[in-house]
Amino acid sequence: MNDFFHFLPEASSVAFRLDVLFWSLIALSAVVALGVSIALVWFSVKYRRGSRADRKDRHRQSLPVELTWTLVPLVVFLAIFGWSFVLFAELHTPPADATTIYVVAKQWMWKAQHPGGQREINVLHVPLGHPVRLTMTSQDVIHDFYVPAFRVKQDVIPGRYTEMWFTPTELGEFPLFCAEFCGLDHSRMTGSIVVMRPAEFADWLDGQRGGEGLAARGALLFRRLGCSGCHGANSSVHAPDLDGLLGRPVHLSDGTTVVADATYIRDSILLPARQVVAGFAPIMPSFAGQVSEEDLLALVSYLASTPSAAANGTTENSHERR
Ligand code: HEC
Ligand SMILES: [Cu+2]
């Protein structure tokens, strides 16, 4: 039972407001259910067969009553929709200053990697009061990253990146669960989130064997895999400049425009023929089978770390370098 109450702390910035919404819905449902039940019992007794209740007025109609029971619930439910929508939008919009931590799920463990390259398994250390964005993918089947104390939960899906974010507001250790049945040891795919004071967290990061940073490893891979041979500044191949790609709108050869997110970059590497940048020949080879999920995340992290064209002082057209 003690384990159960472990779930209940409201340890993230959204937890309290989500709880208010949740319990309001429960309270509203309880009031309606109670009202209906009381009326049900009351009428069953009053109009039971053989009772002497007055049955003359059976077909009376009342427009005000009809309007009230239509409009009041309509207004109430639209208000609840608006309320939840605001929270939903917040839950899906990480703040700009969030730190990105990459998570790879597999049967049956959670692997996390910090921007500095520090890795952990089934434990995630995060700083108190600072927003953290998780960019997550799976190496095999669908998993689901669930931290009850933070009231956040997100499917982790092979073949694409999903994101979630939270700002921890309480020190301590909080349970992490996989909330998607993912095979034999699903129930043991658990872990914990350790929330530390920012200074202690910085010490902890320093004390871990980080090796090279994630972006630095990505930069290395970018050269080793031959990406720079085509995408590099001195390349003679006609390929797009990738600096500052993340978050930038990209015009595709089929006339559509997409915003380059982590999944777009991933797809560009594994399925280059699927979305071809306008004005370029589809000559990029697929790297499917040659790069692991960790390597892909390192490449994404590297491309995310490159300055945007605007910050470079170059024009937007430098993207279409010839
Ligand atoms: C043979 C040359 C070549 C190599 C090698 C190559 N690319 Fe490309 N890449 C291209 C060309 C040409 C395009 C534009 C056409 C397209 O979208 O397929 C492109 C498109 C991309 C895009 C989308 C760019 C945008 O502006 O939207 C990304 C991201 C990318 N490449 C990353 C990589 C990475 C990472 C590697 C190494 C693992 C790599 N490329 C290796 C030629 C290459
Ligand atoms: Cu799982």
mmCIF file of C-alpha atoms and ligand atoms in Angstrom:
data_model
loop_
_atom_site.group_PDB
_atom_site.id
_atom_site.type_symbol
_atom_site.label_atom_id
_atom_site.label_comp_id
_atom_site.label_asym_id
_atom_site.label_seq_id
_atom_site.Cartn_x
_atom_site.Cartn_y
_atom_site.Cartn_z
ATOM 1 C CA MET A 1 0.000 0.000 0.000
ATOM 2 C CA ASN A 2 2.903 2.303 0.747
ATOM 3 C CA ASP A 3 4.071 1.800 -2.818
ATOM 4 C CA PHE A 4 0.715 3.006 -4.002
ATOM 5 C CA PHE A 5 0.990 6.295 -2.149
ATOM 6 C CA HIS A 6 4.374 6.718 -3.785
ATOM 7 C CA PHE A 7 2.415 7.620 -6.944
ATOM 8 C CA LEU A 8 0.574 10.477 -5.408
ATOM 9 C CA PRO A 9 3.129 13.270 -5.003
ATOM 10 C CA GLU A 10 2.581 16.144 -7.396
ATOM 11 C CA ALA A 11 6.199 16.499 -8.388
ATOM 12 C CA SER A 12 6.069 18.406 -11.668
ATOM 13 C CA SER A 13 4.909 21.840 -12.783
ATOM 14 C CA VAL A 14 1.754 20.481 -14.447
ATOM 15 C CA ALA A 15 0.806 17.830 -11.882
ATOM 16 C CA PHE A 16 -1.377 19.969 -9.633
ATOM 17 C CA ARG A 17 -3.377 21.521 -12.466
ATOM 18 C CA LEU A 18 -3.907 18.131 -14.107
ATOM 19 C CA ASP A 19 -5.136 16.785 -10.794
ATOM 20 C CA VAL A 20 -7.606 19.649 -10.406
ATOM 21 C CA LEU A 21 -8.993 18.863 -13.872
ATOM 22 C CA PHE A 22 -9.115 15.134 -13.165
ATOM 23 C CA TRP A 23 -10.878 15.456 -9.824
ATOM 24 C CA SER A 24 -13.267 18.059 -11.235
ATOM 25 C CA LEU A 25 -14.311 15.563 -13.898
ATOM 26 C CA ILE A 26 -14.727 12.882 -11.243
ATOM 27 C CA ALA A 27 -16.776 15.255 -9.070
ATOM 28 C CA LEU A 28 -18.993 16.317 -11.972
ATOM 29 C CA SER A 29 -19.573 12.682 -12.981
ATOM 30 C CA ALA A 30 -20.347 11.803 -9.360
ATOM 31 C CA VAL A 31 -22.906 14.615 -9.047
ATOM 32 C CA VAL A 32 -24.637 13.587 -12.290
ATOM 33 C CA ALA A 33 -24.544 9.876 -11.401
ATOM 34 C CA LEU A 34 -25.936 10.615 -7.956
ATOM 35 C CA GLY A 35 -28.716 12.827 -9.374
ATOM 36 C CA VAL A 36 -29.742 10.200 -11.912
ATOM 37 C CA SER A 37 -29.682 7.423 -9.296
ATOM 38 C CA ILE A 38 -31.791 9.403 -6.822
ATOM 39 C CA ALA A 39 -34.352 10.248 -9.532
ATOM 40 C CA LEU A 40 -34.377 6.606 -10.625
ATOM 41 C CA VAL A 41 -35.114 5.281 -7.162
ATOM 42 C CA TRP A 42 -37.562 8.077 -6.380
ATOM 43 C CA PHE A 43 -39.636 7.546 -9.553
ATOM 44 C CA SER A 44 -39.507 3.756 -9.281
ATOM 45 C CA VAL A 45 -41.065 3.985 -5.861
ATOM 46 C CA LYS A 46 -43.495 6.787 -6.631
ATOM 47 C CA TYR A 47 -44.844 5.355 -9.900
ATOM 48 C CA ARG A 48 -44.623 1.689 -9.011
ATOM 49 C CA ARG A 49 -47.478 -0.432 -10.292
ATOM 50 C CA GLY A 50 -50.588 0.098 -8.226
ATOM 51 C CA SER A 51 -49.366 3.257 -6.499
ATOM 52 C CA ARG A 52 -51.817 6.104 -6.223
ATOM 53 C CA ALA A 53 -49.520 8.704 -7.754
ATOM 54 C CA ASP A 54 -51.078 11.281 -10.045
ATOM 55 C CA ARG A 55 -50.566 10.142 -13.689
ATOM 56 C CA LYS A 56 -52.784 12.701 -15.461
ATOM 57 C CA ASP A 57 -50.058 15.017 -16.726
ATOM 58 C CA ARG A 58 -48.048 12.488 -18.731
ATOM 59 C CA HIS A 59 -47.548 14.435 -21.975
ATOM 60 C CA ARG A 60 -46.818 17.889 -20.729
ATOM 61 C CA GLN A 61 -44.004 19.628 -22.586
ATOM 62 C CA SER A 62 -41.872 22.495 -21.378
ATOM 63 C CA LEU A 63 -39.578 24.448 -23.670
ATOM 64 C CA PRO A 64 -37.670 26.118 -20.789
ATOM 65 C CA VAL A 65 -36.889 22.715 -19.262
ATOM 66 C CA GLU A 66 -35.774 21.288 -22.632
ATOM 67 C CA LEU A 67 -33.557 24.308 -23.263
ATOM 68 C CA THR A 68 -32.029 24.210 -19.804
ATOM 69 C CA TRP A 69 -30.997 20.600 -19.911
ATOM 70 C CA THR A 70 -29.575 21.048 -23.385
ATOM 71 C CA LEU A 71 -27.749 24.317 -22.948
ATOM 72 C CA VAL A 72 -26.336 23.940 -19.429
ATOM 73 C CA PRO A 73 -24.475 20.688 -20.220
ATOM 74 C CA LEU A 74 -23.358 22.162 -23.549
ATOM 75 C CA VAL A 75 -21.800 25.168 -21.843
ATOM 76 C CA VAL A 76 -20.291 23.020 -19.074
ATOM 77 C CA PHE A 77 -18.729 20.534 -21.503
ATOM 78 C CA LEU A 78 -17.409 23.214 -23.840
ATOM 79 C CA ALA A 79 -15.818 24.914 -20.835
ATOM 80 C CA ILE A 80 -14.193 21.611 -19.823
ATOM 81 C CA PHE A 81 -12.971 21.170 -23.395
ATOM 82 C CA GLY A 82 -11.373 24.621 -23.341
ATOM 83 C CA TRP A 83 -9.835 23.980 -19.956
ATOM 84 C CA SER A 84 -8.309 20.628 -20.953
ATOM 85 C CA PHE A 85 -7.182 22.003 -24.302
ATOM 86 C CA VAL A 86 -5.104 24.695 -22.610
ATOM 87 C CA LEU A 87 -3.434 22.024 -20.444
ATOM 88 C CA PHE A 88 -3.017 19.656 -23.388
ATOM 89 C CA ALA A 89 -1.318 22.366 -25.441
ATOM 90 C CA GLU A 90 1.027 23.138 -22.541
ATOM 91 C CA LEU A 91 1.886 19.461 -22.113
ATOM 92 C CA HIS A 92 2.866 19.304 -25.775
ATOM 93 C CA THR A 93 4.879 22.513 -25.967
ATOM 94 C CA PRO A 94 8.282 22.210 -24.308
ATOM 95 C CA PRO A 95 9.726 25.569 -23.191
ATOM 96 C CA ALA A 96 12.502 26.880 -25.427
ATOM 97 C CA ASP A 97 15.130 26.583 -22.668
ATOM 98 C CA ALA A 98 14.426 22.895 -21.994
ATOM 99 C CA THR A 99 17.427 20.551 -21.905
ATOM 100 C CA THR A 100 17.068 17.674 -24.351
ATOM 101 C CA ILE A 101 17.776 14.193 -23.024
ATOM 102 C CA TYR A 102 17.584 11.296 -25.462
ATOM 103 C CA VAL A 103 15.886 8.062 -24.486
ATOM 104 C CA VAL A 104 16.052 4.732 -26.296
ATOM 105 C CA ALA A 105 13.705 2.011 -25.078
ATOM 106 C CA LYS A 106 14.237 -1.668 -25.708
ATOM 107 C CA GLN A 107 12.986 -4.956 -24.315
ATOM 108 C CA TRP A 108 13.310 -4.402 -21.368
ATOM 109 C CA MET A 109 15.140 -1.314 -20.338
ATOM 110 C CA TRP A 110 15.320 2.453 -20.635
ATOM 111 C CA LYS A 111 18.580 3.901 -21.938
ATOM 112 C CA ALA A 112 19.068 7.615 -21.490
ATOM 113 C CA GLN A 113 21.776 9.894 -22.749
ATOM 114 C CA HIS A 114 22.502 13.441 -21.594
ATOM 115 C CA PRO A 115 23.738 16.167 -23.963
ATOM 116 C CA GLY A 116 27.223 15.796 -22.430
ATOM 117 C CA GLY A 117 27.286 12.133 -23.439
ATOM 118 C CA GLN A 118 26.613 10.716 -19.936
ATOM 119 C CA ARG A 119 24.564 7.538 -20.209
ATOM 120 C CA GLU A 120 22.319 5.816 -17.723
ATOM 121 C CA ILE A 121 20.092 2.773 -17.720
ATOM 122 C CA ASN A 122 16.741 2.615 -15.905
ATOM 123 C CA VAL A 123 17.623 5.747 -13.938
ATOM 124 C CA LEU A 124 17.318 9.318 -15.086
ATOM 125 C CA HIS A 125 18.899 12.154 -13.135
ATOM 126 C CA VAL A 126 17.331 15.569 -13.696
ATOM 127 C CA PRO A 127 17.724 18.997 -12.096
ATOM 128 C CA LEU A 128 15.028 20.488 -9.889
ATOM 129 C CA GLY A 129 13.035 23.342 -11.395
ATOM 130 C CA HIS A 130 14.536 23.133 -14.863
ATOM 131 C CA PRO A 131 12.476 21.968 -17.887
ATOM 132 C CA VAL A 132 13.631 18.706 -19.455
ATOM 133 C CA ARG A 133 12.590 17.539 -22.895
ATOM 134 C CA LEU A 134 12.828 13.845 -23.690
ATOM 135 C CA THR A 135 13.257 12.846 -27.325
ATOM 136 C CA MET A 136 12.481 9.152 -27.357
ATOM 137 C CA THR A 137 12.494 6.179 -29.672
ATOM 138 C CA SER A 138 12.358 2.410 -29.410
ATOM 139 C CA GLN A 139 14.700 -0.206 -30.759
ATOM 140 C CA ASP A 140 12.030 -2.907 -30.980
ATOM 141 C CA VAL A 141 8.356 -2.669 -29.986
ATOM 142 C CA ILE A 142 6.114 0.086 -28.629
ATOM 143 C CA HIS A 143 6.910 1.084 -25.051
ATOM 144 C CA ASP A 144 5.463 3.909 -22.997
ATOM 145 C CA PHE A 145 7.371 6.245 -20.693
ATOM 146 C CA TYR A 146 5.232 6.878 -17.646
ATOM 147 C CA VAL A 147 6.106 8.884 -14.539
ATOM 148 C CA PRO A 148 2.990 8.944 -12.335
ATOM 149 C CA ALA A 149 4.385 11.515 -9.888
ATOM 150 C CA PHE A 150 4.895 13.940 -12.798
ATOM 151 C CA ARG A 151 1.540 13.034 -14.422
ATOM 152 C CA VAL A 152 3.259 12.534 -17.766
ATOM 153 C CA LYS A 153 3.027 9.561 -20.100
ATOM 154 C CA GLN A 154 4.092 9.144 -23.704
ATOM 155 C CA ASP A 155 4.262 6.251 -26.157
ATOM 156 C CA VAL A 156 7.767 5.402 -27.354
ATOM 157 C CA ILE A 157 7.538 4.078 -30.881
ATOM 158 C CA PRO A 158 10.036 2.291 -33.150
ATOM 159 C CA GLY A 159 10.818 4.176 -36.362
ATOM 160 C CA ARG A 160 10.081 7.652 -35.093
ATOM 161 C CA TYR A 161 10.740 10.105 -32.294
ATOM 162 C CA THR A 162 8.174 11.137 -29.762
ATOM 163 C CA GLU A 163 8.680 13.910 -27.265
ATOM 164 C CA MET A 164 7.554 14.801 -23.826
ATOM 165 C CA TRP A 165 8.671 17.362 -21.280
ATOM 166 C CA PHE A 166 8.377 18.146 -17.599
ATOM 167 C CA THR A 167 9.749 20.500 -14.975
ATOM 168 C CA PRO A 168 10.411 18.622 -11.714
ATOM 169 C CA THR A 169 9.253 20.593 -8.683
ATOM 170 C CA GLU A 170 10.170 18.184 -5.874
ATOM 171 C CA LEU A 171 13.468 16.628 -4.821
ATOM 172 C CA GLY A 172 13.602 12.875 -4.541
ATOM 173 C CA GLU A 173 13.289 9.650 -6.437
ATOM 174 C CA PHE A 174 10.147 8.876 -8.429
ATOM 175 C CA PRO A 175 9.150 5.607 -10.096
ATOM 176 C CA LEU A 176 9.254 5.232 -13.863
ATOM 177 C CA PHE A 177 7.145 2.586 -15.570
ATOM 178 C CA CYS A 178 6.614 1.185 -19.024
ATOM 179 C CA ALA A 179 2.879 1.579 -19.594
ATOM 180 C CA GLU A 180 2.583 -0.429 -22.817
ATOM 181 C CA PHE A 181 2.535 -4.209 -22.709
ATOM 182 C CA CYS A 182 5.787 -4.971 -24.493
ATOM 183 C CA GLY A 183 6.480 -8.649 -23.945
ATOM 184 C CA LEU A 184 7.518 -11.114 -21.292
ATOM 185 C CA ASP A 185 9.342 -8.804 -18.885
ATOM 186 C CA HIS A 186 7.153 -5.763 -19.458
ATOM 187 C CA SER A 187 6.260 -5.531 -15.786
ATOM 188 C CA ARG A 188 9.934 -5.332 -14.891
ATOM 189 C CA MET A 189 10.659 -2.507 -17.313
ATOM 190 C CA THR A 190 10.768 0.034 -14.528
ATOM 191 C CA GLY A 191 13.198 2.626 -13.312
ATOM 192 C CA SER A 192 13.370 5.853 -11.424
ATOM 193 C CA ILE A 193 13.713 9.557 -11.983
ATOM 194 C CA VAL A 194 16.103 11.182 -9.535
ATOM 195 C CA VAL A 195 15.501 14.889 -9.022
ATOM 196 C CA MET A 196 18.548 16.749 -7.665
ATOM 197 C CA ARG A 197 19.372 20.327 -6.758
ATOM 198 C CA PRO A 198 20.856 22.034 -9.855
ATOM 199 C CA ALA A 199 24.324 22.359 -8.272
ATOM 200 C CA GLU A 200 24.348 18.704 -7.188
ATOM 201 C CA PHE A 201 23.120 17.716 -10.612
ATOM 202 C CA ALA A 202 25.999 19.609 -12.243
ATOM 203 C CA ASP A 203 28.434 17.774 -9.914
ATOM 204 C CA TRP A 204 26.784 14.481 -10.747
ATOM 205 C CA LEU A 205 27.157 15.137 -14.487
ATOM 206 C CA ASP A 206 30.835 16.020 -13.978
ATOM 207 C CA GLY A 207 31.386 12.828 -12.020
ATOM 208 C CA GLN A 208 29.965 10.582 -14.756
ATOM 209 C CA ARG A 209 32.194 9.175 -17.413
ATOM 210 C CA GLY A 210 30.718 11.285 -20.208
ATOM 211 C CA GLY A 211 33.365 10.767 -22.808
ATOM 212 C CA GLU A 212 32.677 13.016 -25.736
ATOM 213 C CA GLY A 213 29.438 14.967 -25.821
ATOM 214 C CA LEU A 214 26.566 13.598 -27.847
ATOM 215 C CA ALA A 215 26.799 16.356 -30.458
ATOM 216 C CA ALA A 216 30.565 15.855 -30.723
ATOM 217 C CA ARG A 217 30.028 12.155 -31.359
ATOM 218 C CA GLY A 218 27.461 13.104 -33.989
ATOM 219 C CA ALA A 219 29.983 15.402 -35.654
ATOM 220 C CA LEU A 220 32.451 12.523 -35.751
ATOM 221 C CA LEU A 221 29.857 10.203 -37.289
ATOM 222 C CA PHE A 222 28.934 12.916 -39.769
ATOM 223 C CA ARG A 223 32.458 12.679 -41.133
ATOM 224 C CA ARG A 224 32.952 8.950 -40.695
ATOM 225 C CA LEU A 225 29.739 8.022 -42.514
ATOM 226 C CA GLY A 226 30.582 10.360 -45.371
ATOM 227 C CA CYS A 227 27.761 12.839 -44.793
ATOM 228 C CA SER A 228 30.222 15.725 -44.856
ATOM 229 C CA GLY A 229 31.471 14.552 -48.257
ATOM 230 C CA CYS A 230 28.177 15.751 -49.729
ATOM 231 C CA HIS A 231 26.844 18.176 -47.107
ATOM 232 C CA GLY A 232 30.132 19.791 -46.111
ATOM 233 C CA ALA A 233 30.877 23.405 -46.983
ATOM 234 C CA ASN A 234 33.580 22.486 -49.500
ATOM 235 C CA SER A 235 31.688 19.690 -51.170
ATOM 236 C CA SER A 236 31.323 19.675 -54.944
ATOM 237 C CA VAL A 237 28.121 17.618 -54.632
ATOM 238 C CA HIS A 238 24.890 19.596 -54.855
ATOM 239 C CA ALA A 239 23.430 18.831 -51.410
ATOM 240 C CA PRO A 240 21.599 21.044 -48.884
ATOM 241 C CA ASP A 241 23.485 22.894 -46.160
ATOM 242 C CA LEU A 242 22.369 21.279 -42.897
ATOM 243 C CA ASP A 243 23.412 24.022 -40.458
ATOM 244 C CA GLY A 244 20.527 25.023 -38.219
ATOM 245 C CA LEU A 245 18.191 22.579 -39.973
ATOM 246 C CA LEU A 246 16.214 21.635 -36.856
ATOM 247 C CA GLY A 247 13.054 23.706 -36.619
ATOM 248 C CA ARG A 248 13.482 25.242 -40.062
ATOM 249 C CA PRO A 249 10.779 24.948 -42.744
ATOM 250 C CA VAL A 250 11.904 22.815 -45.705
ATOM 251 C CA HIS A 251 10.339 22.967 -49.172
ATOM 252 C CA LEU A 252 9.999 19.501 -50.672
ATOM 253 C CA SER A 253 10.017 18.501 -54.318
ATOM 254 C CA ASP A 254 6.332 17.490 -54.164
ATOM 255 C CA GLY A 255 5.432 21.122 -53.432
ATOM 256 C CA THR A 256 4.720 20.659 -49.716
ATOM 257 C CA THR A 257 6.584 22.300 -46.866
ATOM 258 C CA VAL A 258 7.496 20.563 -43.611
ATOM 259 C CA VAL A 259 9.203 21.824 -40.480
ATOM 260 C CA ALA A 260 12.395 19.842 -39.916
ATOM 261 C CA ASP A 261 12.010 18.062 -36.574
ATOM 262 C CA ALA A 262 13.981 15.124 -35.195
ATOM 263 C CA THR A 263 11.785 12.586 -36.997
ATOM 264 C CA TYR A 264 12.262 14.425 -40.313
ATOM 265 C CA ILE A 265 16.049 14.269 -39.896
ATOM 266 C CA ARG A 266 15.832 10.607 -38.982
ATOM 267 C CA ASP A 267 13.704 9.874 -42.060
ATOM 268 C CA SER A 268 16.095 11.874 -44.246
ATOM 269 C CA ILE A 269 18.900 9.544 -43.166
ATOM 270 C CA LEU A 270 17.040 6.230 -43.321
ATOM 271 C CA LEU A 271 14.494 6.910 -46.095
ATOM 272 C CA PRO A 272 16.065 9.744 -48.125
ATOM 273 C CA ALA A 273 13.909 9.090 -51.199
ATOM 274 C CA ARG A 274 10.673 9.647 -49.315
ATOM 275 C CA GLN A 275 10.959 13.392 -48.776
ATOM 276 C CA VAL A 276 13.288 15.020 -51.285
ATOM 277 C CA VAL A 277 14.254 18.646 -50.775
ATOM 278 C CA ALA A 278 13.050 20.876 -53.626
ATOM 279 C CA GLY A 279 15.790 21.718 -56.077
ATOM 280 C CA PHE A 280 17.959 18.677 -55.289
ATOM 281 C CA ALA A 281 18.419 15.337 -57.006
ATOM 282 C CA PRO A 282 17.498 12.265 -54.919
ATOM 283 C CA ILE A 283 21.060 11.005 -54.854
ATOM 284 C CA MET A 284 21.464 10.550 -51.101
ATOM 285 C CA PRO A 285 21.935 6.864 -50.211
ATOM 286 C CA SER A 286 19.903 5.318 -47.406
ATOM 287 C CA PHE A 287 21.810 4.611 -44.208
ATOM 288 C CA ALA A 288 19.235 2.119 -42.940
ATOM 289 C CA GLY A 289 20.962 -0.791 -41.216
ATOM 290 C CA GLN A 290 24.253 1.093 -40.901
ATOM 291 C CA VAL A 291 23.447 3.366 -37.976
ATOM 292 C CA SER A 292 22.122 2.351 -34.560
ATOM 293 C CA GLU A 293 19.413 4.294 -32.722
ATOM 294 C CA GLU A 294 22.141 5.829 -30.547
ATOM 295 C CA ASP A 295 24.109 6.931 -33.605
ATOM 296 C CA LEU A 296 20.981 8.434 -35.138
ATOM 297 C CA LEU A 297 20.344 10.393 -31.955
ATOM 298 C CA ALA A 298 23.950 11.587 -31.972
ATOM 299 C CA LEU A 299 23.518 12.800 -35.569
ATOM 300 C CA VAL A 300 20.248 14.547 -34.673
ATOM 301 C CA SER A 301 21.907 16.102 -31.644
ATOM 302 C CA TYR A 302 24.826 17.264 -33.787
ATOM 303 C CA LEU A 303 22.539 18.808 -36.398
ATOM 304 C CA ALA A 304 20.537 20.456 -33.593
ATOM 305 C CA SER A 305 23.756 21.994 -32.262
ATOM 306 C CA THR A 306 24.813 23.600 -35.537
ATOM 307 C CA PRO A 307 24.037 27.315 -35.668
ATOM 308 C CA SER A 308 21.203 28.460 -37.898
ATOM 309 C CA ALA A 309 21.910 30.381 -41.097
ATOM 310 C CA ALA A 310 20.589 33.560 -39.470
ATOM 311 C CA ALA A 311 22.975 33.178 -36.528
ATOM 312 C CA ASN A 312 25.762 32.578 -39.029
ATOM 313 C CA GLY A 313 25.132 35.925 -40.614
ATOM 314 C CA THR A 314 24.550 34.244 -43.980
ATOM 315 C CA THR A 315 21.406 34.607 -46.029
ATOM 316 C CA GLU A 316 18.571 32.147 -46.010
ATOM 317 C CA ASN A 317 19.451 31.088 -49.523
ATOM 318 C CA SER A 318 22.706 29.567 -48.354
ATOM 319 C CA HIS A 319 20.548 26.513 -47.717
ATOM 320 C CA GLU A 320 20.372 26.048 -51.474
ATOM 321 C CA ARG A 321 24.085 26.264 -51.958
ATOM 322 C CA ARG A 322 25.280 25.241 -55.403
HETATM 323 C C1 HEC B 1 25.854 11.254 -51.933
HETATM 324 C C2 HEC B 1 25.720 12.514 -51.225
HETATM 325 C C3 HEC B 1 25.079 12.486 -49.852
HETATM 326 C C4 HEC B 1 25.494 11.819 -48.725
HETATM 327 C C5 HEC B 1 26.670 10.846 -48.574
HETATM 328 C C6 HEC B 1 24.590 12.196 -47.682
HETATM 329 N N1 HEC B 1 23.627 13.045 -48.153
HETATM 330 FE FE1 HEC B 1 22.125 13.879 -47.083
HETATM 331 N N2 HEC B 1 21.360 14.677 -48.788
HETATM 332 C C7 HEC B 1 21.954 14.658 -50.028
HETATM 333 C C8 HEC B 1 21.117 15.343 -50.999
HETATM 334 C C9 HEC B 1 21.413 15.532 -52.474
HETATM 335 C C10 HEC B 1 19.972 15.782 -50.269
HETATM 336 C C11 HEC B 1 18.768 16.544 -50.832
HETATM 337 C C12 HEC B 1 17.839 15.605 -51.554
HETATM 338 C C13 HEC B 1 17.058 14.751 -50.620
HETATM 339 O O1 HEC B 1 16.337 15.305 -49.767
HETATM 340 O O2 HEC B 1 17.165 13.529 -50.708
HETATM 341 C C14 HEC B 1 20.166 15.351 -48.882
HETATM 342 C C15 HEC B 1 19.279 15.601 -47.846
HETATM 343 C C16 HEC B 1 19.577 15.416 -46.513
HETATM 344 C C17 HEC B 1 18.774 15.909 -45.424
HETATM 345 C C18 HEC B 1 17.529 16.755 -45.538
HETATM 346 C C19 HEC B 1 18.062 18.170 -45.730
HETATM 347 C C20 HEC B 1 17.091 19.303 -45.703
HETATM 348 O O3 HEC B 1 17.536 20.450 -45.964
HETATM 349 O O4 HEC B 1 15.915 19.106 -45.430
HETATM 350 C C21 HEC B 1 19.408 15.528 -44.275
HETATM 351 C C22 HEC B 1 18.959 15.810 -42.832
HETATM 352 C C23 HEC B 1 20.577 14.794 -44.641
HETATM 353 N N3 HEC B 1 20.657 14.747 -46.006
HETATM 354 C C24 HEC B 1 21.465 14.237 -43.733
HETATM 355 C C25 HEC B 1 22.514 13.422 -44.116
HETATM 356 C C26 HEC B 1 23.326 12.687 -43.171
HETATM 357 C C27 HEC B 1 23.190 12.760 -41.649
HETATM 358 C C28 HEC B 1 24.201 11.963 -43.896
HETATM 359 C C29 HEC B 1 25.238 10.960 -43.383
HETATM 360 C C30 HEC B 1 24.715 9.888 -42.531
HETATM 361 C C31 HEC B 1 23.960 12.266 -45.301
HETATM 362 N N4 HEC B 1 22.944 13.159 -45.388
HETATM 363 C C32 HEC B 1 24.687 11.748 -46.364
HETATM 364 C C33 HEC B 1 23.172 14.080 -50.337
HETATM 365 C C34 HEC B 1 23.900 13.259 -49.486
HETATM 366 CU CU CU B 2 8.115 -1.589 -22.435
#
